[in-house]
């Protein structure tokens, strides 16, 4: 076995091990993270915050690498630019498989000001740099955008299209949500469920306990979990675990 193959094999094994450790962590080789929301240092709204302004979810929920723009709210320091009195600092940089690098947009040197790593749907760990200490940012809500794209299993046997549902607050419970089972081989079926937000104390990702068709007692799908911006897992009526991937649509799919 060549060194390159050994390295790739080791990386894949490590990713599988990390992914199997449970909880809400997203330490995978390819990370698709919902960026919108209120990222606040320590989760406190009075502290410094990061608000991503670009790109929109139509990009960051389908990609793992892209350019970003953001504002730092209540900045603790202004990197290497002057305070303009606005109470915020415009930033630019990149997102690459969970790593966020930001510099002041007007910086003459474009020196890195924020070097962060997304460790879960709601947490970003930022390394110390310059006059800035290491810190942790917490997002108070997950920008799920469930209706964006079609959720399709490997092989295409299971296909779900969700109605509009943009974001879900941490620790919220029983938010109503609808989906359509548009799997091939049958007519579309409207499904109802209750969406729970990210549970901070247990690091439990957003979940839908069951999706059930009107008038039916037995759910069609259970344990629907929002793994990351591109991935859902669920159990079908036969109790099998199925993984669905978010796919862009060339033609929009509508629920009946």
Coordinates of N, CA and C in Angstrom, one line a residue:
X1 N 0.8 -1.2 0.0 CA 0.0 0.0 0.0 C 0.9 1.2 0.0
X2 N 0.6 2.2 -0.9 CA 1.4 3.4 -1.0 C 1.1 4.3 0.2
X3 N 2.0 5.3 0.5 CA 1.8 6.2 1.6 C 0.6 7.0 1.4
X4 N 0.3 7.4 0.2 CA -0.9 8.2 -0.1 C -2.2 7.4 0.3
X5 N -2.2 6.2 -0.1 CA -3.4 5.3 0.2 C -3.5 5.1 1.7
X6 N -2.4 4.9 2.4 CA -2.4 4.8 3.8 C -3.0 6.0 4.5
X7 N -2.5 7.2 4.0 CA -3.0 8.5 4.6 C -4.5 8.7 4.4
X8 N -5.0 8.4 3.1 CA -6.4 8.5 2.9 C -7.2 7.5 3.7
X9 N -6.7 6.3 3.8 CA -7.4 5.3 4.6 C -7.5 5.7 6.0
X10 N -6.4 6.2 6.5 CA -6.4 6.7 7.9 C -7.3 7.8 8.2
X11 N -7.4 8.8 7.2 CA -8.3 9.9 7.4 C -9.7 9.5 7.4
X12 N -10.1 8.6 6.5 CA -11.5 8.1 6.4 C -11.8 7.3 7.7
X13 N -10.9 6.5 8.2 CA -11.2 5.8 9.4 C -11.4 6.8 10.6
X14 N -10.5 7.8 10.6 CA -10.7 8.8 11.7 C -12.0 9.5 11.6
X15 N -12.4 9.9 10.4 CA -13.7 10.6 10.2 C -14.8 9.7 10.7
X16 N -14.8 8.4 10.3 CA -15.8 7.5 10.7 C -15.9 7.3 12.2
X17 N -14.7 7.3 12.8 CA -14.7 7.2 14.3 C -15.3 8.4 14.9
X18 N -14.9 9.6 14.5 CA -15.5 10.8 15.1 C -17.0 10.9 14.8
X19 N -17.4 10.5 13.6 CA -18.8 10.6 13.3 C -19.7 9.7 14.2
X20 N -19.1 8.6 14.6 CA -19.8 7.6 15.4 C -19.8 7.8 16.9
X21 N -19.2 9.0 17.3 CA -19.1 9.2 18.7 C -20.4 9.8 19.3
X22 N -21.4 10.1 18.5 CA -22.7 10.5 19.0 C -22.7 12.0 19.3
X23 N -23.9 12.4 19.9 CA -24.0 13.8 20.2 C -24.2 14.7 18.9
X24 N -23.9 16.0 19.1 CA -24.2 16.9 18.0 C -22.9 17.3 17.2
X25 N -21.8 16.6 17.4 CA -20.6 17.1 16.8 C -20.5 16.8 15.3
X26 N -19.9 17.6 14.6 CA -19.9 17.5 13.1 C -18.4 17.4 12.6
X27 N -17.6 16.7 13.3 CA -16.2 16.6 12.9 C -16.0 15.6 11.7
X28 N -16.5 16.0 10.6 CA -16.4 15.1 9.4 C -15.5 15.7 8.3
X29 N -15.2 14.9 7.3 CA -14.3 15.4 6.3 C -15.0 16.5 5.4
X30 N -16.3 16.5 5.2 CA -17.0 17.5 4.5 C -18.1 18.0 5.4
X31 N -18.1 19.3 5.8 CA -19.0 19.9 6.7 C -19.8 20.9 6.0
X32 N -21.2 20.8 6.0 CA -22.1 21.8 5.5 C -22.8 22.4 6.7
X33 N -22.5 23.6 7.0 CA -23.0 24.3 8.2 C -23.9 25.4 7.9
X34 N -25.1 25.4 8.5 CA -26.0 26.6 8.4 C -25.3 27.8 9.1
X35 N -25.0 28.8 8.4 CA -24.2 29.9 9.0 C -25.1 31.0 9.6
X36 N -26.3 31.2 9.1 CA -27.2 32.3 9.5 C -27.5 32.1 11.0
X37 N -27.9 33.1 11.7 CA -28.3 33.0 13.1 C -27.5 34.1 13.9
X38 N -27.5 33.9 15.2 CA -26.9 34.8 16.1 C -25.7 34.1 16.8
X39 N -24.5 34.2 16.3 CA -23.4 33.6 16.9 C -22.8 34.6 17.9
X40 N -22.9 34.3 19.2 CA -22.5 35.2 20.3 C -21.4 34.5 21.2
X41 N -20.5 35.3 21.6 CA -19.4 34.8 22.4 C -20.0 34.3 23.7
X42 N -19.8 33.0 24.0 CA -20.3 32.5 25.3 C -21.8 32.3 25.3
X43 N -22.5 32.6 24.1 CA -23.9 32.5 24.1 C -24.6 33.7 24.7
X44 N -23.9 34.7 25.1 CA -24.5 35.9 25.8 C -24.7 37.0 24.7
X45 N -26.0 37.5 24.6 CA -26.3 38.5 23.6 C -25.6 39.8 23.8
X46 N -25.1 40.1 25.0 CA -24.4 41.3 25.3 C -23.0 41.3 24.8
X47 N -22.5 40.1 24.5 CA -21.0 39.9 24.2 C -20.8 40.1 22.7
X48 N -19.6 40.0 22.3 CA -19.2 40.1 20.9 C -20.0 39.0 20.1
X49 N -20.4 39.4 18.9 CA -21.1 38.4 18.0 C -20.6 38.4 16.6
X50 N -20.9 37.3 15.9 CA -20.6 37.2 14.5 C -21.9 37.0 13.7
X51 N -22.1 37.8 12.8 CA -23.3 37.7 11.9 C -22.9 37.6 10.5
X52 N -23.1 36.4 9.9 CA -22.7 36.1 8.5 C -23.7 36.8 7.6
X53 N -23.2 37.5 6.6 CA -24.1 38.2 5.7 C -24.1 37.7 4.2
X54 N -23.0 36.9 3.9 CA -22.9 36.3 2.6 C -22.0 35.1 2.7
X55 N -22.2 34.1 1.9 CA -23.3 33.9 1.0 C -24.6 33.5 1.7
X56 N -25.7 33.5 0.9 CA -27.0 33.0 1.4 C -27.1 31.5 1.5
X57 N -28.2 31.0 2.1 CA -28.3 29.6 2.3 C -28.4 28.8 1.0
X58 N -28.7 29.4 -0.1 CA -28.7 28.7 -1.4 C -27.3 28.3 -1.8
X59 N -26.3 28.9 -1.2 CA -24.9 28.5 -1.4 C -24.4 27.7 -0.2
X60 N -24.5 28.2 1.0 CA -23.8 27.5 2.1 C -24.4 26.3 2.6
X61 N -25.7 26.0 2.2 CA -26.3 24.7 2.5 C -26.1 23.6 1.4
X62 N -25.3 24.0 0.4 CA -25.0 23.0 -0.7 C -23.5 22.9 -0.9
X63 N -22.7 23.6 -0.1 CA -21.3 23.6 -0.3 C -20.5 23.5 1.0
X64 N -19.3 23.1 0.9 CA -18.4 23.0 2.1 C -17.3 24.0 2.0
X65 N -17.1 24.7 0.9 CA -16.0 25.7 0.7 C -16.5 26.9 -0.1
X66 N -16.3 28.1 0.4 CA -16.8 29.3 -0.2 C -16.2 30.5 0.5
X67 N -16.3 31.7 -0.2 CA -16.0 33.0 0.4 C -17.1 33.4 1.3
X68 N -16.8 34.1 2.3 CA -17.8 34.6 3.2 C -17.6 36.1 3.5
X69 N -18.7 36.8 3.9 CA -18.7 38.1 4.5 C -19.5 38.1 5.8
X70 N -19.1 38.9 6.7 CA -19.7 38.9 8.0 C -19.5 40.3 8.7
X71 N -20.3 40.5 9.8 CA -20.1 41.6 10.6 C -19.8 41.1 12.0
X72 N -18.8 41.7 12.7 CA -18.6 41.5 14.1 C -19.4 42.5 14.9
X73 N -20.3 42.1 15.7 CA -21.1 43.0 16.5 C -20.5 43.2 17.9
X74 N -20.5 44.4 18.4 CA -19.9 44.7 19.7 C -18.4 44.2 19.7
X75 N -17.6 44.6 18.7 CA -16.3 44.0 18.6 C -15.4 44.3 19.8
X76 N -14.7 43.3 20.3 CA -13.8 43.5 21.5 C -12.5 44.2 21.0
X77 N -12.2 44.1 19.8 CA -11.0 44.8 19.2 C -11.3 45.0 17.7
X78 N -10.6 45.9 17.1 CA -10.9 46.2 15.7 C -9.8 45.7 14.7
X79 N -9.1 44.7 15.2 CA -8.1 44.1 14.3 C -7.1 45.2 13.9
X80 N -6.9 45.5 12.7 CA -5.9 46.5 12.3 C -6.6 47.6 11.5
X81 N -7.9 47.9 11.9 CA -8.5 49.1 11.2 C -9.1 50.0 12.4
X82 N -9.5 51.2 12.0 CA -9.9 52.2 13.0 C -11.4 52.0 13.3
X83 N -11.8 52.2 14.5 CA -13.2 52.2 14.9 C -13.9 53.3 14.2
X84 N -15.0 53.0 13.5 CA -15.7 54.1 12.8 C -17.0 54.5 13.5
X85 N -17.1 54.0 14.8 CA -18.2 54.4 15.6 C -19.5 53.7 15.4
X86 N -19.6 52.7 14.4 CA -20.8 52.0 14.1 C -21.2 50.9 15.1
X87 N -20.2 50.5 15.9 CA -20.5 49.4 16.8 C -20.4 48.0 16.2
X88 N -19.9 48.0 15.0 CA -19.7 46.7 14.3 C -18.5 46.8 13.3
X89 N -18.0 45.7 12.9 CA -16.8 45.6 12.1 C -17.1 44.7 10.9
X90 N -17.0 45.2 9.7 CA -17.2 44.4 8.5 C -16.0 43.5 8.3
X91 N -16.3 42.2 8.0 CA -15.3 41.2 7.8 C -15.4 40.5 6.5
X92 N -14.3 39.9 6.0 CA -14.4 39.0 4.8 C -13.4 37.9 5.0
X93 N -13.6 36.8 4.3 CA -12.7 35.6 4.5 C -13.3 34.4 3.8
X94 N -13.0 33.2 4.4 CA -13.4 32.0 3.7 C -13.9 31.0 4.8
X95 N -14.8 30.1 4.3 CA -15.2 28.9 5.0 C -14.7 27.7 4.2
X96 N -14.1 26.8 4.9 CA -13.5 25.6 4.3 C -13.7 24.4 5.2
X97 N -14.7 23.5 4.9 CA -14.9 22.3 5.7 C -14.9 22.6 7.2
X98 N -15.6 23.6 7.6 CA -15.8 23.9 9.0 C -14.8 24.9 9.6
X99 N -13.8 25.3 8.8 CA -12.9 26.3 9.3 C -13.2 27.7 8.8
X100 N -13.3 28.7 9.6 CA -13.7 30.0 9.3 C -12.5 30.9 9.5
X101 N -12.0 31.6 8.4 CA -10.9 32.6 8.5 C -11.5 33.9 8.1
X102 N -11.4 34.9 9.0 CA -11.9 36.2 8.7 C -10.9 37.3 9.0
X103 N -10.9 38.3 8.1 CA -10.1 39.5 8.4 C -11.0 40.7 8.2
X104 N -10.5 41.9 8.8 CA -11.3 43.1 8.6 C -11.4 43.4 7.1
X105 N -12.6 43.7 6.6 CA -12.8 43.9 5.2 C -11.9 45.1 4.7
X106 N -11.7 46.1 5.5 CA -10.9 47.3 5.1 C -9.5 47.2 5.6
X107 N -9.0 46.0 6.0 CA -7.7 45.8 6.5 C -6.7 46.0 5.3
X108 N -5.6 46.9 5.5 CA -4.6 47.0 4.5 C -3.7 45.8 4.3
X109 N -3.7 44.9 5.4 CA -2.8 43.7 5.3 C -3.6 42.5 5.1
X110 N -5.0 42.5 5.4 CA -5.8 41.3 5.4 C -5.3 40.3 6.3
X111 N -4.7 40.7 7.5 CA -4.3 39.8 8.5 C -5.5 39.1 9.1
X112 N -5.3 37.8 9.4 CA -6.4 37.0 10.0 C -6.7 37.5 11.4
X113 N -8.0 37.8 11.6 CA -8.5 38.3 12.9 C -9.3 37.2 13.6
X114 N -10.0 36.4 12.9 CA -10.8 35.3 13.5 C -10.3 34.0 12.8
X115 N -9.9 33.1 13.6 CA -9.5 31.7 13.1 C -10.4 30.7 13.9
X116 N -11.5 30.4 13.3 CA -12.5 29.5 14.0 C -12.7 28.2 13.4
X117 N -13.2 27.3 14.2 CA -13.5 25.9 13.7 C -14.9 25.6 14.2
X118 N -15.8 25.3 13.3 CA -17.2 24.9 13.7 C -17.1 23.4 14.2
X119 N -17.5 23.3 15.5 CA -17.5 22.0 16.1 C -18.8 21.3 16.2
X120 N -19.9 22.0 16.1 CA -21.2 21.5 16.0 C -22.1 22.4 15.3
X121 N -23.4 22.1 15.2 CA -24.4 23.0 14.5 C -24.4 24.3 15.2
X122 N -24.1 24.4 16.5 CA -24.3 25.7 17.2 C -23.0 26.3 17.8
X123 N -21.8 25.6 17.6 CA -20.6 26.1 18.3 C -19.5 26.3 17.3
X124 N -18.8 27.4 17.6 CA -17.6 27.7 16.9 C -16.5 28.1 17.9
X125 N -15.3 27.3 17.8 CA -14.2 27.6 18.7 C -13.2 28.5 17.9
X126 N -12.8 29.6 18.5 CA -11.9 30.5 17.9 C -10.6 30.5 18.6
X127 N -9.5 30.4 17.9 CA -8.1 30.3 18.5 C -7.7 31.7 18.8
X128 N -6.8 31.8 19.8 CA -6.2 33.1 20.2 C -5.4 33.6 19.1
X129 N -5.4 35.0 18.9 CA -4.5 35.6 17.9 C -4.4 37.1 18.1
X130 N -3.2 37.6 18.0 CA -3.0 39.0 18.3 C -3.4 39.3 19.7
X131 N -4.2 40.4 19.8 CA -4.7 40.8 21.1 C -6.0 40.0 21.5
X132 N -6.4 39.1 20.7 CA -7.7 38.4 20.9 C -7.5 37.1 21.6
X133 N -8.1 36.9 22.8 CA -8.0 35.6 23.4 C -8.8 34.5 22.7
X134 N -8.5 33.2 23.0 CA -9.4 32.1 22.5 C -10.8 32.3 23.1
X135 N -11.8 32.0 22.3 CA -13.2 32.1 22.8 C -14.1 31.2 22.0
X136 N -15.3 31.0 22.5 CA -16.3 30.1 21.9 C -17.5 30.9 21.6
X137 N -18.1 30.7 20.4 CA -19.3 31.4 20.0 C -20.4 30.3 19.9
X138 N -21.6 30.7 20.4 CA -22.8 29.8 20.3 C -23.9 30.5 19.5
X139 N -24.4 29.7 18.6 CA -25.5 30.2 17.7 C -26.9 29.8 18.4
X140 N -27.7 30.8 18.6 CA -29.0 30.6 19.4 C -30.0 29.8 18.6
X141 N -29.8 29.7 17.3 CA -30.8 29.0 16.5 C -30.2 28.4 15.2
X142 N -30.7 27.3 14.7 CA -30.2 26.6 13.6 C -31.0 27.0 12.4
X143 N -30.3 27.5 11.4 CA -31.0 28.0 10.1 C -31.2 26.8 9.2
X144 N -32.2 26.0 9.5 CA -32.4 24.7 8.8 C -32.8 24.8 7.3
X145 N -33.7 25.8 7.0 CA -34.2 26.0 5.7 C -34.6 24.7 5.1
X146 N -35.5 24.0 5.8 CA -35.9 22.7 5.4 C -36.5 22.6 4.0
X147 N -37.1 23.6 3.5 CA -37.8 23.6 2.2 C -36.8 23.7 1.0
X148 N -35.6 24.1 1.3 CA -34.6 24.4 0.3 C -34.0 23.1 -0.3
X149 N -34.4 22.7 -1.5 CA -33.9 21.5 -2.1 C -34.8 20.3 -1.8
X150 N -34.4 19.2 -2.3 CA -35.1 17.9 -2.2 C -34.2 17.0 -1.4
X151 N -34.8 16.3 -0.4 CA -34.0 15.4 0.4 C -34.2 13.9 -0.1
X152 N -33.0 13.4 -0.6 CA -33.1 12.1 -1.4 C -32.1 11.1 -0.7
X153 N -32.6 9.9 -0.6 CA -31.7 8.8 -0.1 C -30.8 8.3 -1.2
X154 N -29.7 7.6 -0.8 CA -28.9 6.9 -1.7 C -29.7 6.0 -2.6
X155 N -29.6 6.1 -3.9 CA -30.4 5.2 -4.8 C -31.8 5.8 -5.1
X156 N -32.2 6.8 -4.3 CA -33.4 7.6 -4.6 C -34.7 6.9 -4.2
X157 N -34.7 5.9 -3.4 CA -35.9 5.2 -3.1 C -36.8 6.0 -2.1
X158 N -36.2 6.9 -1.3 CA -36.9 7.8 -0.4 C -36.6 9.2 -0.8
X159 N -37.7 10.0 -1.0 CA -37.6 11.4 -1.3 C -38.6 12.2 -0.5
X160 N -38.1 13.2 0.2 CA -38.9 14.1 1.0 C -38.8 15.5 0.5
X161 N -39.9 16.2 0.5 CA -39.9 17.7 0.2 C -40.6 18.3 1.4
X162 N -40.0 19.3 2.0 CA -40.5 19.9 3.2 C -41.2 21.3 2.8
X163 N -42.2 21.6 3.6 CA -42.8 23.0 3.5 C -41.8 24.0 4.1
X164 N -42.1 25.3 3.9 CA -41.2 26.3 4.4 C -41.0 26.2 5.9
X165 N -39.8 26.1 6.3 CA -39.4 26.1 7.8 C -38.0 26.6 7.8
X166 N -37.8 27.9 8.2 CA -36.5 28.5 8.1 C -35.5 28.2 9.2
X167 N -35.9 28.4 10.4 CA -35.0 28.2 11.5 C -35.7 27.7 12.8
X168 N -34.9 27.1 13.7 CA -35.5 26.6 14.9 C -34.6 27.0 16.1
X169 N -35.2 27.6 17.1 CA -34.4 28.1 18.2 C -33.9 26.9 19.1
X170 N -32.7 27.1 19.7 CA -32.2 26.1 20.6 C -33.2 25.8 21.7
X171 N -33.3 24.6 22.1 CA -34.1 24.1 23.2 C -35.6 24.3 23.0
X172 N -36.1 24.8 21.8 CA -37.5 24.8 21.6 C -38.0 23.4 21.3
X173 N -39.3 23.3 21.5 CA -40.0 22.0 21.4 C -41.3 22.1 20.6
X174 N -41.6 21.0 19.8 CA -42.9 20.8 19.2 C -43.3 21.9 18.3
X175 N -42.4 22.3 17.4 CA -42.7 23.3 16.3 C -43.3 22.5 15.1
X176 N -44.5 22.9 14.7 CA -45.2 22.2 13.6 C -44.5 22.3 12.3
X177 N -44.4 21.2 11.6 CA -43.7 21.1 10.3 C -44.4 20.1 9.4
X178 N -44.4 20.4 8.1 CA -45.0 19.5 7.2 C -44.0 19.1 6.1
X179 N -44.2 17.9 5.6 CA -43.4 17.4 4.5 C -44.3 16.6 3.6
X180 N -43.8 16.3 2.4 CA -44.4 15.4 1.4 C -43.5 14.2 1.1
X181 N -44.0 13.1 1.2 CA -43.3 11.9 0.7 C -43.5 11.8 -0.8
X182 N -42.5 12.1 -1.5 CA -42.6 12.1 -3.0 C -41.7 11.0 -3.6
X183 N -41.6 9.9 -2.8 CA -40.8 8.8 -3.3 C -41.5 8.2 -4.5
X184 N -40.6 7.7 -5.4 CA -41.2 7.1 -6.7 C -42.0 5.9 -6.4
X185 N -43.0 5.6 -7.2 CA -43.8 4.4 -7.1 C -45.2 4.7 -6.5
X186 N -45.5 5.9 -6.1 CA -46.8 6.2 -5.5 C -47.1 7.7 -5.6
X187 N -48.3 8.1 -5.2 CA -48.7 9.5 -5.3 C -48.1 10.2 -4.1
X188 N -47.8 11.5 -4.2 CA -47.3 12.2 -3.0 C -48.2 12.2 -1.8
X189 N -47.6 12.0 -0.6 CA -48.4 11.9 0.6 C -48.0 13.0 1.5
X190 N -48.9 13.8 2.0 CA -48.6 14.9 3.0 C -48.4 14.3 4.4
X191 N -47.4 14.8 5.0 CA -47.0 14.3 6.4 C -46.9 15.5 7.3
X192 N -47.3 15.2 8.6 CA -47.2 16.2 9.6 C -46.3 15.7 10.7
X193 N -45.6 16.7 11.4 CA -44.7 16.3 12.5 C -44.4 17.5 13.4
X194 N -43.6 17.3 14.4 CA -43.3 18.3 15.4 C -41.7 18.4 15.5
X195 N -41.2 19.6 15.2 CA -39.8 19.8 15.1 C -39.2 20.3 16.4
X196 N -38.3 19.6 17.0 CA -37.6 20.1 18.2 C -36.2 20.8 17.9
X197 N -35.9 21.9 18.5 CA -34.7 22.5 18.2 C -33.5 21.8 18.8
X198 N -32.3 22.3 18.6 CA -31.1 21.8 19.2 C -31.2 21.8 20.7
X199 N -31.0 20.7 21.3 CA -31.0 20.7 22.8 C -29.6 20.8 23.4
X200 N -29.4 22.0 23.9 CA -28.0 22.4 24.3 C -27.5 21.4 25.4
X201 N -28.2 21.1 26.4 CA -27.7 20.4 27.6 C -27.2 19.0 27.2
X202 N -27.9 18.4 26.2 CA -27.6 17.0 25.7 C -26.8 17.0 24.4
X203 N -26.6 18.2 23.8 CA -26.0 18.2 22.5 C -26.7 17.4 21.4
X204 N -28.0 17.5 21.5 CA -28.9 16.7 20.6 C -29.3 17.6 19.4
X205 N -29.1 17.1 18.2 CA -29.4 17.9 17.0 C -30.9 18.1 16.9
X206 N -31.3 19.0 16.1 CA -32.8 19.2 15.8 C -33.4 17.9 15.3
X207 N -34.6 17.5 15.8 CA -35.2 16.3 15.4 C -36.7 16.4 15.3
X208 N -37.2 15.5 14.4 CA -38.7 15.3 14.3 C -39.0 13.9 14.8
X209 N -39.7 13.7 15.8 CA -39.9 12.4 16.4 C -40.6 11.5 15.4
X210 N -41.6 12.0 14.7 CA -42.3 11.2 13.7 C -43.0 12.1 12.7
X211 N -43.1 11.6 11.4 CA -43.8 12.2 10.3 C -44.9 11.2 10.0
X212 N -46.2 11.7 10.1 CA -47.3 10.8 10.0 C -48.3 11.4 9.0
X213 N -48.9 10.5 8.1 CA -49.9 11.0 7.2 C -51.2 11.2 7.9
X214 N -52.0 12.1 7.4 CA -53.3 12.4 8.0 C -54.2 11.2 8.0
X215 N -54.8 10.9 9.2 CA -55.7 9.8 9.3 C -55.1 8.5 9.6
X216 N -53.7 8.4 9.6 CA -53.0 7.2 9.9 C -52.4 7.2 11.3
X217 N -52.5 6.1 12.0 CA -52.0 6.1 13.4 C -50.5 5.8 13.4
X218 N -50.1 5.0 12.4 CA -48.7 4.6 12.4 C -47.8 5.6 11.6
X219 N -46.8 6.1 12.2 CA -45.9 7.1 11.4 C -45.3 6.4 10.2
X220 N -45.1 7.2 9.2 CA -44.4 6.7 8.0 C -42.9 6.8 8.3
X221 N -42.4 7.8 9.0 CA -41.0 7.9 9.3 C -40.8 8.4 10.8
X222 N -39.8 7.9 11.4 CA -39.5 8.3 12.8 C -38.1 8.7 13.0
X223 N -37.8 9.3 14.1 CA -36.4 9.7 14.5 C -35.7 10.4 13.3
X224 N -36.4 11.4 12.8 CA -35.8 12.3 11.7 C -34.8 13.2 12.4
X225 N -33.6 13.2 12.0 CA -32.5 14.0 12.7 C -31.8 14.9 11.6
X226 N -31.7 16.2 12.0 CA -31.0 17.1 11.1 C -29.5 17.0 11.5
X227 N -28.8 16.2 10.7 CA -27.4 16.0 11.1 C -26.5 17.2 10.8
X228 N -26.6 17.7 9.6 CA -26.0 19.0 9.2 C -26.8 19.6 8.1
X229 N -26.3 20.7 7.5 CA -27.0 21.4 6.5 C -27.4 20.6 5.3
X230 N -26.7 19.5 5.1 CA -26.9 18.7 3.8 C -27.4 17.3 4.1
X231 N -27.6 16.9 5.4 CA -27.9 15.5 5.7 C -29.0 15.4 6.8
X232 N -29.9 14.5 6.5 CA -30.9 14.0 7.4 C -30.8 12.5 7.6
X233 N -31.1 12.0 8.8 CA -31.2 10.5 9.0 C -32.6 10.3 9.5
X234 N -33.2 9.1 9.2 CA -34.5 8.8 9.8 C -34.6 7.2 9.8
X235 N -35.7 6.8 10.4 CA -36.1 5.4 10.3 C -37.4 5.3 9.5
X236 N -37.4 4.3 8.6 CA -38.6 4.1 7.8 C -39.6 3.2 8.5
X237 N -40.7 2.9 7.9 CA -41.7 2.1 8.6 C -41.3 0.7 8.9
X238 N -40.2 0.2 8.2 CA -39.7 -1.1 8.5 C -38.6 -1.0 9.6
X239 N -38.3 0.2 10.1 CA -37.3 0.3 11.2 C -35.9 0.4 10.7
X240 N -35.7 0.6 9.4 CA -34.4 0.7 8.9 C -33.9 2.2 8.9
X241 N -32.7 2.4 9.2 CA -32.1 3.7 9.2 C -31.8 4.1 7.8
X242 N -32.2 5.3 7.4 CA -32.0 5.8 6.0 C -31.3 7.2 6.1
X243 N -30.4 7.5 5.3 CA -29.7 8.8 5.2 C -30.2 9.5 3.9
X244 N -30.6 10.7 4.1 CA -31.1 11.6 3.0 C -30.1 12.7 2.8
X245 N -29.8 13.0 1.5 CA -29.0 14.2 1.2 C -29.8 15.3 0.6
X246 N -29.4 16.5 0.9 CA -30.1 17.7 0.3 C -29.6 17.8 -1.1
X247 N -30.5 17.9 -2.1 CA -30.1 18.1 -3.5 C -30.8 19.3 -4.1
X248 N -30.0 20.0 -4.9 CA -30.6 21.1 -5.7 C -31.7 20.6 -6.6
X249 N -32.7 21.4 -6.9 CA -33.8 21.0 -7.8 C -33.7 21.7 -9.1
X250 N -33.8 21.0 -10.2 CA -33.9 21.7 -11.5 C -35.3 22.2 -11.7
X251 N -36.2 21.4 -11.2 CA -37.7 21.7 -11.3 C -38.2 21.6 -9.9
X252 N -38.9 22.7 -9.4 CA -39.4 22.7 -8.1 C -40.4 21.6 -7.8
X253 N -40.3 21.0 -6.6 CA -41.3 19.9 -6.2 C -42.2 20.6 -5.2
X254 N -43.5 20.4 -5.4 CA -44.5 21.0 -4.6 C -45.4 19.9 -3.9
X255 N -45.7 20.2 -2.6 CA -46.6 19.3 -1.9 C -48.0 19.5 -2.3
X256 N -48.9 18.5 -2.2 CA -50.3 18.6 -2.7 C -51.1 19.5 -1.7

